[in-house]
Amino acid sequence: MSFLSRRIPYDRKRMLERAEALGRTWRWRRALVLYRQILAAEPHNADIHGRAAPLLARSGRVAEAWESFQIASRSLRENGDSGNARSLELQAMRALPKNLEACRGFARTELSRGKPREAIRVLFEGGRRQKGGRGRGSAIILLREAREIDQWNPTLVLALCRLLARDGQPAE
């Protein structure tokens, strides 16, 4: 067996410790590489997905980050840890500001907890984060969903009216 064809043994504990240490420093890209190596060996490990997801979002891999956030959140909910699942969804919403599903998912969580005002606030803030011409349609979608919860919230109605007028739908 030659030197180049040798397999490096998989030492999960050491890789995880190294990735955590690197994730706290400016070398987060190297930490992401280590987390991805661990995920290659353990693709359904929700804990590792939860650790890797913010780093994936920071690196611009939005789809992978969203998938990791979903896997980790779903696993936490299945294990009955809804508090940590909620905080992970909040982290996903902040890490992926342009992702509609992250905002909608967190708003659904707030509604299921019996907090419609928080759900409205989440949807309203998500709509404000959608800037520019391309994001206007997404902002309208989020504000319409918030309006389904509270139809006559004046701040919400005025924000939706402004967006609809800019989008060329003044009649509505």
Tab-separated table of N, CA and C in Angstrom:
chain	number	residue	atom	x	y	z
A	1	MET	N	0.850	-1.172	0.000
A	1	MET	CA	0.000	0.000	0.000
A	1	MET	C	0.895	1.234	0.000
A	2	SER	N	0.638	2.116	-0.909
A	2	SER	CA	1.465	3.318	-0.986
A	2	SER	C	0.994	4.367	0.015
A	3	PHE	N	1.816	5.332	0.195
A	3	PHE	CA	1.548	6.394	1.159
A	3	PHE	C	0.316	7.223	0.762
A	4	LEU	N	0.160	7.477	-0.517
A	4	LEU	CA	-0.929	8.331	-0.980
A	4	LEU	C	-2.286	7.628	-0.969
A	5	SER	N	-2.292	6.326	-1.002
A	5	SER	CA	-3.567	5.618	-1.037
A	5	SER	C	-4.075	5.234	0.354
A	6	ARG	N	-3.340	5.599	1.392
A	6	ARG	CA	-3.766	5.283	2.748
A	6	ARG	C	-5.014	6.072	3.101
A	7	ARG	N	-5.903	5.451	3.833
A	7	ARG	CA	-7.098	6.134	4.318
A	7	ARG	C	-6.809	6.726	5.681
A	8	ILE	N	-7.223	7.927	5.868
A	8	ILE	CA	-7.070	8.573	7.162
A	8	ILE	C	-8.209	8.074	8.040
A	9	PRO	N	-7.913	7.594	9.237
A	9	PRO	CA	-8.985	7.066	10.095
A	9	PRO	C	-9.943	8.174	10.515
A	10	TYR	N	-11.189	7.802	10.633
A	10	TYR	CA	-12.240	8.744	11.012
A	10	TYR	C	-12.303	8.823	12.530
A	11	ASP	N	-11.880	9.934	13.080
A	11	ASP	CA	-11.923	10.154	14.515
A	11	ASP	C	-12.933	11.274	14.781
A	12	ARG	N	-14.173	10.883	14.995
A	12	ARG	CA	-15.273	11.838	15.135
A	12	ARG	C	-15.035	12.826	16.263
A	13	LYS	N	-14.618	12.339	17.395
A	13	LYS	CA	-14.451	13.200	18.562
A	13	LYS	C	-13.409	14.289	18.307
A	14	ARG	N	-12.291	13.891	17.747
A	14	ARG	CA	-11.234	14.868	17.481
A	14	ARG	C	-11.653	15.872	16.409
A	15	MET	N	-12.318	15.388	15.367
A	15	MET	CA	-12.775	16.286	14.307
A	15	MET	C	-13.793	17.280	14.853
A	16	LEU	N	-14.695	16.801	15.705
A	16	LEU	CA	-15.723	17.662	16.269
A	16	LEU	C	-15.112	18.728	17.176
A	17	GLU	N	-14.169	18.342	18.014
A	17	GLU	CA	-13.494	19.316	18.880
A	17	GLU	C	-12.766	20.361	18.054
A	18	ARG	N	-12.094	19.914	17.015
A	18	ARG	CA	-11.353	20.838	16.138
A	18	ARG	C	-12.321	21.785	15.428
A	19	ALA	N	-13.426	21.259	14.932
A	19	ALA	CA	-14.405	22.093	14.225
A	19	ALA	C	-15.020	23.124	15.160
A	20	GLU	N	-15.333	22.735	16.386
A	20	GLU	CA	-15.884	23.690	17.347
A	20	GLU	C	-14.893	24.800	17.644
A	21	ALA	N	-13.630	24.437	17.820
A	21	ALA	CA	-12.605	25.440	18.097
A	21	ALA	C	-12.423	26.382	16.912
A	22	LEU	N	-12.416	25.842	15.717
A	22	LEU	CA	-12.258	26.680	14.525
A	22	LEU	C	-13.493	27.542	14.270
A	23	GLY	N	-14.671	27.016	14.606
A	23	GLY	CA	-15.910	27.760	14.386
A	23	GLY	C	-15.988	29.017	15.229
A	24	ARG	N	-15.313	29.026	16.363
A	24	ARG	CA	-15.317	30.202	17.234
A	24	ARG	C	-14.311	31.260	16.796
A	25	THR	N	-13.449	30.931	15.849
A	25	THR	CA	-12.437	31.871	15.388
A	25	THR	C	-12.776	32.333	13.977
A	26	TRP	N	-11.859	33.032	13.379
A	26	TRP	CA	-12.079	33.519	12.025
A	26	TRP	C	-11.879	32.431	10.983
A	27	ARG	N	-11.525	31.221	11.400
A	27	ARG	CA	-11.298	30.118	10.463
A	27	ARG	C	-12.542	29.235	10.328
A	28	TRP	N	-13.697	29.844	10.211
A	28	TRP	CA	-14.948	29.106	10.167
A	28	TRP	C	-15.085	28.268	8.896
A	29	ARG	N	-14.388	28.641	7.821
A	29	ARG	CA	-14.465	27.835	6.596
A	29	ARG	C	-13.854	26.453	6.814
A	30	ARG	N	-12.759	26.416	7.544
A	30	ARG	CA	-12.132	25.132	7.860
A	30	ARG	C	-13.050	24.309	8.770
A	31	ALA	N	-13.723	24.985	9.695
A	31	ALA	CA	-14.682	24.294	10.557
A	31	ALA	C	-15.800	23.691	9.718
A	32	LEU	N	-16.251	24.422	8.721
A	32	LEU	CA	-17.308	23.923	7.836
A	32	LEU	C	-16.843	22.677	7.086
A	33	VAL	N	-15.600	22.667	6.647
A	33	VAL	CA	-15.053	21.482	5.964
A	33	VAL	C	-15.095	20.274	6.901
A	34	LEU	N	-14.707	20.468	8.149
A	34	LEU	CA	-14.726	19.364	9.107
A	34	LEU	C	-16.146	18.886	9.397
A	35	TYR	N	-17.082	19.829	9.565
A	35	TYR	CA	-18.474	19.442	9.792
A	35	TYR	C	-19.015	18.647	8.599
A	36	ARG	N	-18.642	19.060	7.399
A	36	ARG	CA	-19.118	18.342	6.218
A	36	ARG	C	-18.517	16.951	6.119
A	37	GLN	N	-17.274	16.800	6.584
A	37	GLN	CA	-16.679	15.462	6.623
A	37	GLN	C	-17.418	14.572	7.615
A	38	ILE	N	-17.786	15.136	8.738
A	38	ILE	CA	-18.549	14.364	9.723
A	38	ILE	C	-19.922	14.010	9.154
A	39	LEU	N	-20.551	14.968	8.468
A	39	LEU	CA	-21.863	14.698	7.867
A	39	LEU	C	-21.780	13.666	6.748
A	40	ALA	N	-20.644	13.575	6.088
A	40	ALA	CA	-20.484	12.543	5.054
A	40	ALA	C	-20.536	11.155	5.682
A	41	ALA	N	-20.008	11.040	6.895
A	41	ALA	CA	-20.032	9.747	7.583
A	41	ALA	C	-21.360	9.521	8.307
A	42	GLU	N	-21.975	10.607	8.803
A	42	GLU	CA	-23.224	10.513	9.557
A	42	GLU	C	-24.236	11.515	8.984
A	43	PRO	N	-24.843	11.194	7.853
A	43	PRO	CA	-25.692	12.186	7.174
A	43	PRO	C	-26.969	12.569	7.918
A	44	HIS	N	-27.411	11.792	8.878
A	44	HIS	CA	-28.661	12.086	9.570
A	44	HIS	C	-28.448	12.610	10.985
A	45	ASN	N	-27.231	13.041	11.295
A	45	ASN	CA	-26.924	13.552	12.621
A	45	ASN	C	-27.437	14.985	12.738
A	46	ALA	N	-28.519	15.167	13.470
A	46	ALA	CA	-29.166	16.478	13.565
A	46	ALA	C	-28.315	17.481	14.312
A	47	ASP	N	-27.560	17.027	15.291
A	47	ASP	CA	-26.705	17.925	16.058
A	47	ASP	C	-25.649	18.577	15.157
A	48	ILE	N	-25.042	17.793	14.311
A	48	ILE	CA	-24.023	18.319	13.396
A	48	ILE	C	-24.665	19.224	12.353
A	49	HIS	N	-25.855	18.865	11.892
A	49	HIS	CA	-26.568	19.741	10.947
A	49	HIS	C	-26.834	21.100	11.589
A	50	GLY	N	-27.230	21.099	12.863
A	50	GLY	CA	-27.484	22.350	13.567
A	50	GLY	C	-26.244	23.203	13.721
A	51	ARG	N	-25.095	22.572	13.861
A	51	ARG	CA	-23.841	23.322	13.985
A	51	ARG	C	-23.330	23.818	12.637
A	52	ALA	N	-23.555	23.026	11.597
A	52	ALA	CA	-23.036	23.374	10.279
A	52	ALA	C	-23.923	24.383	9.544
A	53	ALA	N	-25.213	24.407	9.845
A	53	ALA	CA	-26.151	25.247	9.103
A	53	ALA	C	-25.788	26.741	9.133
A	54	PRO	N	-25.472	27.344	10.285
A	54	PRO	CA	-25.101	28.767	10.249
A	54	PRO	C	-23.837	29.036	9.441
A	55	LEU	N	-22.908	28.095	9.476
A	55	LEU	CA	-21.680	28.264	8.694
A	55	LEU	C	-21.959	28.139	7.200
A	56	LEU	N	-22.871	27.244	6.851
A	56	LEU	CA	-23.277	27.119	5.447
A	56	LEU	C	-23.959	28.405	4.977
A	57	ALA	N	-24.790	28.979	5.823
A	57	ALA	CA	-25.463	30.232	5.464
A	57	ALA	C	-24.444	31.347	5.291
A	58	ARG	N	-23.467	31.398	6.163
A	58	ARG	CA	-22.442	32.436	6.077
A	58	ARG	C	-21.627	32.302	4.800
A	59	SER	N	-21.435	31.053	4.337
A	59	SER	CA	-20.629	30.836	3.136
A	59	SER	C	-21.433	31.034	1.850
A	60	GLY	N	-22.728	31.293	1.972
A	60	GLY	CA	-23.547	31.545	0.788
A	60	GLY	C	-24.246	30.323	0.231
A	61	ARG	N	-24.128	29.195	0.887
A	61	ARG	CA	-24.806	27.976	0.437
A	61	ARG	C	-26.185	27.920	1.084
A	62	VAL	N	-27.076	28.727	0.559
A	62	VAL	CA	-28.378	28.945	1.172
A	62	VAL	C	-29.230	27.682	1.176
A	63	ALA	N	-29.269	26.975	0.066
A	63	ALA	CA	-30.108	25.772	-0.014
A	63	ALA	C	-29.622	24.696	0.958
A	64	GLU	N	-28.315	24.492	1.013
A	64	GLU	CA	-27.770	23.499	1.944
A	64	GLU	C	-28.010	23.917	3.394
A	65	ALA	N	-27.851	25.208	3.657
A	65	ALA	CA	-28.073	25.707	5.015
A	65	ALA	C	-29.524	25.510	5.428
A	66	TRP	N	-30.450	25.823	4.536
A	66	TRP	CA	-31.863	25.675	4.852
A	66	TRP	C	-32.211	24.210	5.103
A	67	GLU	N	-31.645	23.314	4.287
A	67	GLU	CA	-31.891	21.886	4.475
A	67	GLU	C	-31.348	21.421	5.831
A	68	SER	N	-30.161	21.888	6.195
A	68	SER	CA	-29.577	21.505	7.490
A	68	SER	C	-30.398	22.056	8.648
A	69	PHE	N	-30.848	23.304	8.518
A	69	PHE	CA	-31.698	23.875	9.564
A	69	PHE	C	-32.976	23.055	9.729
A	70	GLN	N	-33.578	22.639	8.611
A	70	GLN	CA	-34.804	21.861	8.668
A	70	GLN	C	-34.582	20.495	9.324
A	71	ILE	N	-33.503	19.812	8.956
A	71	ILE	CA	-33.211	18.499	9.534
A	71	ILE	C	-33.028	18.617	11.036
A	72	ALA	N	-32.246	19.613	11.463
A	72	ALA	CA	-31.976	19.779	12.889
A	72	ALA	C	-33.245	20.149	13.652
A	73	SER	N	-34.038	21.056	13.106
A	73	SER	CA	-35.267	21.491	13.771
A	73	SER	C	-36.278	20.349	13.863
A	74	ARG	N	-36.430	19.609	12.786
A	74	ARG	CA	-37.367	18.479	12.778
A	74	ARG	C	-36.966	17.436	13.820
A	75	SER	N	-35.679	17.164	13.913
A	75	SER	CA	-35.199	16.181	14.884
A	75	SER	C	-35.448	16.657	16.313
A	76	LEU	N	-35.215	17.935	16.570
A	76	LEU	CA	-35.467	18.467	17.908
A	76	LEU	C	-36.943	18.375	18.268
A	77	ARG	N	-37.814	18.669	17.327
A	77	ARG	CA	-39.258	18.579	17.585
A	77	ARG	C	-39.684	17.136	17.851
A	78	GLU	N	-39.130	16.203	17.076
A	78	GLU	CA	-39.468	14.793	17.274
A	78	GLU	C	-39.014	14.297	18.644
A	79	ASN	N	-37.932	14.869	19.148
A	79	ASN	CA	-37.424	14.489	20.469
A	79	ASN	C	-38.100	15.263	21.591
A	80	GLY	N	-39.054	16.133	21.254
A	80	GLY	CA	-39.803	16.864	22.262
A	80	GLY	C	-39.118	18.103	22.790
A	81	ASP	N	-38.110	18.570	22.121
A	81	ASP	CA	-37.380	19.756	22.556
A	81	ASP	C	-37.806	20.954	21.711
A	82	SER	N	-39.044	21.410	21.911
A	82	SER	CA	-39.588	22.478	21.070
A	82	SER	C	-38.923	23.822	21.352
A	83	GLY	N	-38.402	24.024	22.546
A	83	GLY	CA	-37.722	25.281	22.853
A	83	GLY	C	-36.462	25.468	22.028
A	84	ASN	N	-35.651	24.435	21.951
A	84	ASN	CA	-34.440	24.522	21.135
A	84	ASN	C	-34.772	24.539	19.649
A	85	ALA	N	-35.838	23.852	19.262
A	85	ALA	CA	-36.252	23.887	17.859
A	85	ALA	C	-36.678	25.305	17.480
A	86	ARG	N	-37.383	25.967	18.386
A	86	ARG	CA	-37.808	27.344	18.137
A	86	ARG	C	-36.596	28.269	18.010
A	87	SER	N	-35.609	28.105	18.888
A	87	SER	CA	-34.429	28.961	18.804
A	87	SER	C	-33.633	28.678	17.537
A	88	LEU	N	-33.625	27.431	17.079
A	88	LEU	CA	-32.949	27.101	15.833
A	88	LEU	C	-33.680	27.716	14.643
A	89	GLU	N	-35.024	27.739	14.695
A	89	GLU	CA	-35.792	28.373	13.623
A	89	GLU	C	-35.552	29.881	13.603
A	90	LEU	N	-35.430	30.483	14.769
A	90	LEU	CA	-35.110	31.909	14.843
A	90	LEU	C	-33.727	32.167	14.262
A	91	GLN	N	-32.786	31.298	14.567
A	91	GLN	CA	-31.443	31.427	14.021
A	91	GLN	C	-31.464	31.272	12.503
A	92	ALA	N	-32.291	30.359	11.998
A	92	ALA	CA	-32.413	30.165	10.553
A	92	ALA	C	-32.992	31.408	9.899
A	93	MET	N	-33.991	31.999	10.539
A	93	MET	CA	-34.605	33.192	9.974
A	93	MET	C	-33.603	34.345	9.912
A	94	ARG	N	-32.772	34.460	10.921
A	94	ARG	CA	-31.774	35.527	10.930
A	94	ARG	C	-30.616	35.250	9.989
A	95	ALA	N	-30.225	33.987	9.880
A	95	ALA	CA	-29.093	33.634	9.016
A	95	ALA	C	-29.474	33.666	7.541
A	96	LEU	N	-30.742	33.407	7.245
A	96	LEU	CA	-31.224	33.382	5.862
A	96	LEU	C	-32.326	34.430	5.693
A	97	PRO	N	-31.982	35.709	5.677
A	97	PRO	CA	-33.012	36.750	5.662
A	97	PRO	C	-33.868	36.774	4.396
A	98	LYS	N	-33.374	36.256	3.299
A	98	LYS	CA	-34.139	36.273	2.050
A	98	LYS	C	-34.968	35.015	1.848
A	99	ASN	N	-34.880	34.067	2.769
A	99	ASN	CA	-35.595	32.801	2.632
A	99	ASN	C	-37.010	32.950	3.200
A	100	LEU	N	-37.987	32.875	2.317
A	100	LEU	CA	-39.390	32.997	2.728
A	100	LEU	C	-39.812	31.876	3.669
A	101	GLU	N	-39.377	30.668	3.377
A	101	GLU	CA	-39.815	29.518	4.168
A	101	GLU	C	-39.308	29.581	5.604
A	102	ALA	N	-38.128	30.151	5.813
A	102	ALA	CA	-37.614	30.288	7.181
A	102	ALA	C	-38.520	31.212	7.983
A	103	CYS	N	-38.927	32.301	7.371
A	103	CYS	CA	-39.807	33.266	8.041
A	103	CYS	C	-41.190	32.667	8.271
A	104	ARG	N	-41.718	32.010	7.261
A	104	ARG	CA	-43.041	31.414	7.396
A	104	ARG	C	-43.059	30.302	8.446
A	105	GLY	N	-41.995	29.498	8.458
A	105	GLY	CA	-41.913	28.411	9.434
A	105	GLY	C	-41.878	28.929	10.859
A	106	PHE	N	-41.106	29.987	11.083
A	106	PHE	CA	-41.029	30.546	12.423
A	106	PHE	C	-42.365	31.178	12.819
A	107	ALA	N	-43.043	31.807	11.870
A	107	ALA	CA	-44.357	32.388	12.150
A	107	ALA	C	-45.369	31.283	12.491
A	108	ARG	N	-45.307	30.157	11.777
A	108	ARG	CA	-46.196	29.032	12.091
A	108	ARG	C	-45.930	28.501	13.490
A	109	THR	N	-44.665	28.469	13.870
A	109	THR	CA	-44.304	28.018	15.216
A	109	THR	C	-44.911	28.943	16.260
A	110	GLU	N	-44.824	30.239	16.023
A	110	GLU	CA	-45.383	31.203	16.974
A	110	GLU	C	-46.902	31.072	17.049
A	111	LEU	N	-47.545	30.835	15.920
A	111	LEU	CA	-49.003	30.640	15.921
A	111	LEU	C	-49.386	29.382	16.686
A	112	SER	N	-48.621	28.322	16.498
A	112	SER	CA	-48.936	27.083	17.207
A	112	SER	C	-48.712	27.223	18.711
A	113	ARG	N	-47.854	28.132	19.110
A	113	ARG	CA	-47.634	28.403	20.533
A	113	ARG	C	-48.713	29.325	21.095
A	114	GLY	N	-49.613	29.802	20.238
A	114	GLY	CA	-50.688	30.677	20.694
A	114	GLY	C	-50.258	32.125	20.816
A	115	LYS	N	-49.309	32.554	19.990
A	115	LYS	CA	-48.810	33.930	20.038
A	115	LYS	C	-48.967	34.583	18.661
A	116	PRO	N	-50.197	34.994	18.327
A	116	PRO	CA	-50.409	35.578	17.000
A	116	PRO	C	-49.692	36.909	16.805
A	117	ARG	N	-49.554	37.702	17.852
A	117	ARG	CA	-48.844	38.990	17.713
A	117	ARG	C	-47.380	38.776	17.344
A	118	GLU	N	-46.764	37.756	17.932
A	118	GLU	CA	-45.369	37.444	17.595
A	118	GLU	C	-45.269	36.956	16.145
A	119	ALA	N	-46.251	36.166	15.712
A	119	ALA	CA	-46.259	35.682	14.329
A	119	ALA	C	-46.386	36.848	13.356
A	120	ILE	N	-47.243	37.810	13.686
A	120	ILE	CA	-47.399	38.992	12.841
A	120	ILE	C	-46.097	39.779	12.794
A	121	ARG	N	-45.462	39.934	13.955
A	121	ARG	CA	-44.196	40.678	14.010
A	121	ARG	C	-43.130	39.995	13.157
A	122	VAL	N	-43.064	38.669	13.233
A	122	VAL	CA	-42.087	37.915	12.451
A	122	VAL	C	-42.331	38.105	10.958
A	123	LEU	N	-43.585	37.981	10.538
A	123	LEU	CA	-43.912	38.142	9.120
A	123	LEU	C	-43.667	39.575	8.645
A	124	PHE	N	-43.984	40.548	9.510
A	124	PHE	CA	-43.769	41.954	9.153
A	124	PHE	C	-42.270	42.240	9.000
A	125	GLU	N	-41.476	41.764	9.948
A	125	GLU	CA	-40.025	41.968	9.866
A	125	GLU	C	-39.440	41.237	8.660
A	126	GLY	N	-39.949	40.057	8.387
A	126	GLY	CA	-39.503	39.326	7.205
A	126	GLY	C	-39.825	40.074	5.929
A	127	GLY	N	-40.987	40.711	5.895
A	127	GLY	CA	-41.353	41.514	4.733
A	127	GLY	C	-40.460	42.732	4.577
A	128	ARG	N	-40.058	43.326	5.695
A	128	ARG	CA	-39.166	44.488	5.630
A	128	ARG	C	-37.768	44.110	5.140
A	129	ARG	N	-37.355	42.866	5.407
A	129	ARG	CA	-36.028	42.429	4.968
A	129	ARG	C	-35.957	42.165	3.471
A	130	GLN	N	-37.096	41.949	2.856
A	130	GLN	CA	-37.136	41.692	1.417
A	130	GLN	C	-37.061	43.033	0.700
A	131	LYS	N	-35.872	43.438	0.304
A	131	LYS	CA	-35.701	44.757	-0.288
A	131	LYS	C	-35.521	44.656	-1.790
A	132	GLY	N	-35.748	45.775	-2.443
A	132	GLY	CA	-35.521	45.847	-3.874
A	132	GLY	C	-36.708	45.341	-4.672
A	133	GLY	N	-36.591	45.466	-5.984
A	133	GLY	CA	-37.667	45.074	-6.877
A	133	GLY	C	-37.982	43.599	-6.838
A	134	ARG	N	-36.952	42.774	-6.741
A	134	ARG	CA	-37.178	41.330	-6.736
A	134	ARG	C	-37.810	40.859	-5.436
A	135	GLY	N	-37.445	41.479	-4.342
A	135	GLY	CA	-37.959	41.067	-3.054
A	135	GLY	C	-39.342	41.587	-2.745
A	136	ARG	N	-39.833	42.514	-3.566
A	136	ARG	CA	-41.139	43.111	-3.305
A	136	ARG	C	-42.248	42.074	-3.331
A	137	GLY	N	-42.197	41.153	-4.269
A	137	GLY	CA	-43.214	40.098	-4.340
A	137	GLY	C	-43.200	39.213	-3.103
A	138	SER	N	-42.009	38.899	-2.624
A	138	SER	CA	-41.889	38.095	-1.409
A	138	SER	C	-42.422	38.852	-0.207
A	139	ALA	N	-42.131	40.143	-0.154
A	139	ALA	CA	-42.621	40.961	0.957
A	139	ALA	C	-44.147	41.020	0.942
A	140	ILE	N	-44.730	41.118	-0.244
A	140	ILE	CA	-46.191	41.143	-0.363
A	140	ILE	C	-46.783	39.826	0.137
A	141	ILE	N	-46.155	38.724	-0.219
A	141	ILE	CA	-46.632	37.414	0.234
A	141	ILE	C	-46.626	37.340	1.754
A	142	LEU	N	-45.517	37.762	2.365
A	142	LEU	CA	-45.410	37.704	3.824
A	142	LEU	C	-46.426	38.618	4.506
A	143	LEU	N	-46.602	39.820	3.969
A	143	LEU	CA	-47.557	40.745	4.576
A	143	LEU	C	-48.996	40.261	4.394
A	144	ARG	N	-49.277	39.615	3.298
A	144	ARG	CA	-50.624	39.045	3.120
A	144	ARG	C	-50.880	37.926	4.129
A	145	GLU	N	-49.858	37.123	4.384
A	145	GLU	CA	-50.016	36.074	5.386
A	145	GLU	C	-50.223	36.669	6.768
A	146	ALA	N	-49.521	37.742	7.061
A	146	ALA	CA	-49.707	38.407	8.353
A	146	ALA	C	-51.107	39.004	8.431
A	147	ARG	N	-51.591	39.484	7.331
A	147	ARG	CA	-52.926	40.090	7.308
A	147	ARG	C	-54.023	39.042	7.493
A	148	GLU	N	-53.749	37.798	7.136
A	148	GLU	CA	-54.712	36.725	7.392
A	148	GLU	C	-54.886	36.502	8.889
A	149	ILE	N	-53.856	36.810	9.660
A	149	ILE	CA	-53.929	36.651	11.110
A	149	ILE	C	-54.685	37.812	11.740
A	150	ASP	N	-54.340	39.035	11.330
A	150	ASP	CA	-54.992	40.242	11.858
A	150	ASP	C	-55.287	41.158	10.674
A	151	GLN	N	-56.564	41.160	10.227
A	151	GLN	CA	-56.913	41.873	9.008
A	151	GLN	C	-56.780	43.384	9.104
A	152	TRP	N	-57.021	43.954	10.258
A	152	TRP	CA	-57.091	45.403	10.339
A	152	TRP	C	-55.982	46.031	11.166
A	153	ASN	N	-54.837	45.424	11.190
A	153	ASN	CA	-53.679	46.029	11.830
A	153	ASN	C	-53.231	47.201	10.952
A	154	PRO	N	-53.314	48.454	11.454
A	154	PRO	CA	-53.047	49.608	10.587
A	154	PRO	C	-51.626	49.646	10.023
A	155	THR	N	-50.651	49.293	10.805
A	155	THR	CA	-49.269	49.307	10.317
A	155	THR	C	-49.088	48.312	9.188
A	156	LEU	N	-49.668	47.161	9.359
A	156	LEU	CA	-49.581	46.101	8.364
A	156	LEU	C	-50.303	46.490	7.075
A	157	VAL	N	-51.499	47.031	7.223
A	157	VAL	CA	-52.296	47.417	6.053
A	157	VAL	C	-51.587	48.513	5.262
A	158	LEU	N	-51.037	49.518	5.954
A	158	LEU	CA	-50.343	50.601	5.259
A	158	LEU	C	-49.080	50.105	4.551
A	159	ALA	N	-48.333	49.234	5.202
A	159	ALA	CA	-47.126	48.687	4.565
A	159	ALA	C	-47.489	47.882	3.327
A	160	LEU	N	-48.556	47.085	3.423
A	160	LEU	CA	-49.000	46.299	2.275
A	160	LEU	C	-49.497	47.209	1.152
A	161	CYS	N	-50.214	48.276	1.511
A	161	CYS	CA	-50.703	49.223	0.499
A	161	CYS	C	-49.550	49.881	-0.254
A	162	ARG	N	-48.522	50.285	0.470
A	162	ARG	CA	-47.357	50.908	-0.178
A	162	ARG	C	-46.701	49.947	-1.161
A	163	LEU	N	-46.533	48.710	-0.723
A	163	LEU	CA	-45.891	47.725	-1.601
A	163	LEU	C	-46.746	47.416	-2.828
A	164	LEU	N	-48.041	47.286	-2.630
A	164	LEU	CA	-48.931	47.012	-3.765
A	164	LEU	C	-48.938	48.172	-4.750
A	165	ALA	N	-48.908	49.393	-4.243
A	165	ALA	CA	-48.881	50.553	-5.129
A	165	ALA	C	-47.586	50.591	-5.933
A	166	ARG	N	-46.477	50.298	-5.296
A	166	ARG	CA	-45.182	50.271	-6.013
A	166	ARG	C	-45.130	49.148	-7.027
A	167	ASP	N	-45.851	48.080	-6.738
A	167	ASP	CA	-45.833	46.922	-7.621
A	167	ASP	C	-46.839	47.052	-8.768
A	168	GLY	N	-47.571	48.152	-8.803
A	168	GLY	CA	-48.519	48.353	-9.886
A	168	GLY	C	-49.864	47.706	-9.656
A	169	GLN	N	-50.259	47.515	-8.405
A	169	GLN	CA	-51.554	46.922	-8.061
A	169	GLN	C	-52.330	47.862	-7.144
A	170	PRO	N	-52.520	49.124	-7.536
A	170	PRO	CA	-53.164	50.080	-6.629
A	170	PRO	C	-54.645	49.774	-6.355
A	171	ALA	N	-55.307	49.054	-7.243
A	171	ALA	CA	-56.723	48.781	-7.051
A	171	ALA	C	-56.968	47.920	-5.820
A	172	GLU	N	-56.102	46.993	-5.571
A	172	GLU	CA	-56.287	46.125	-4.415
A	172	GLU	C	-56.098	46.906	-3.143
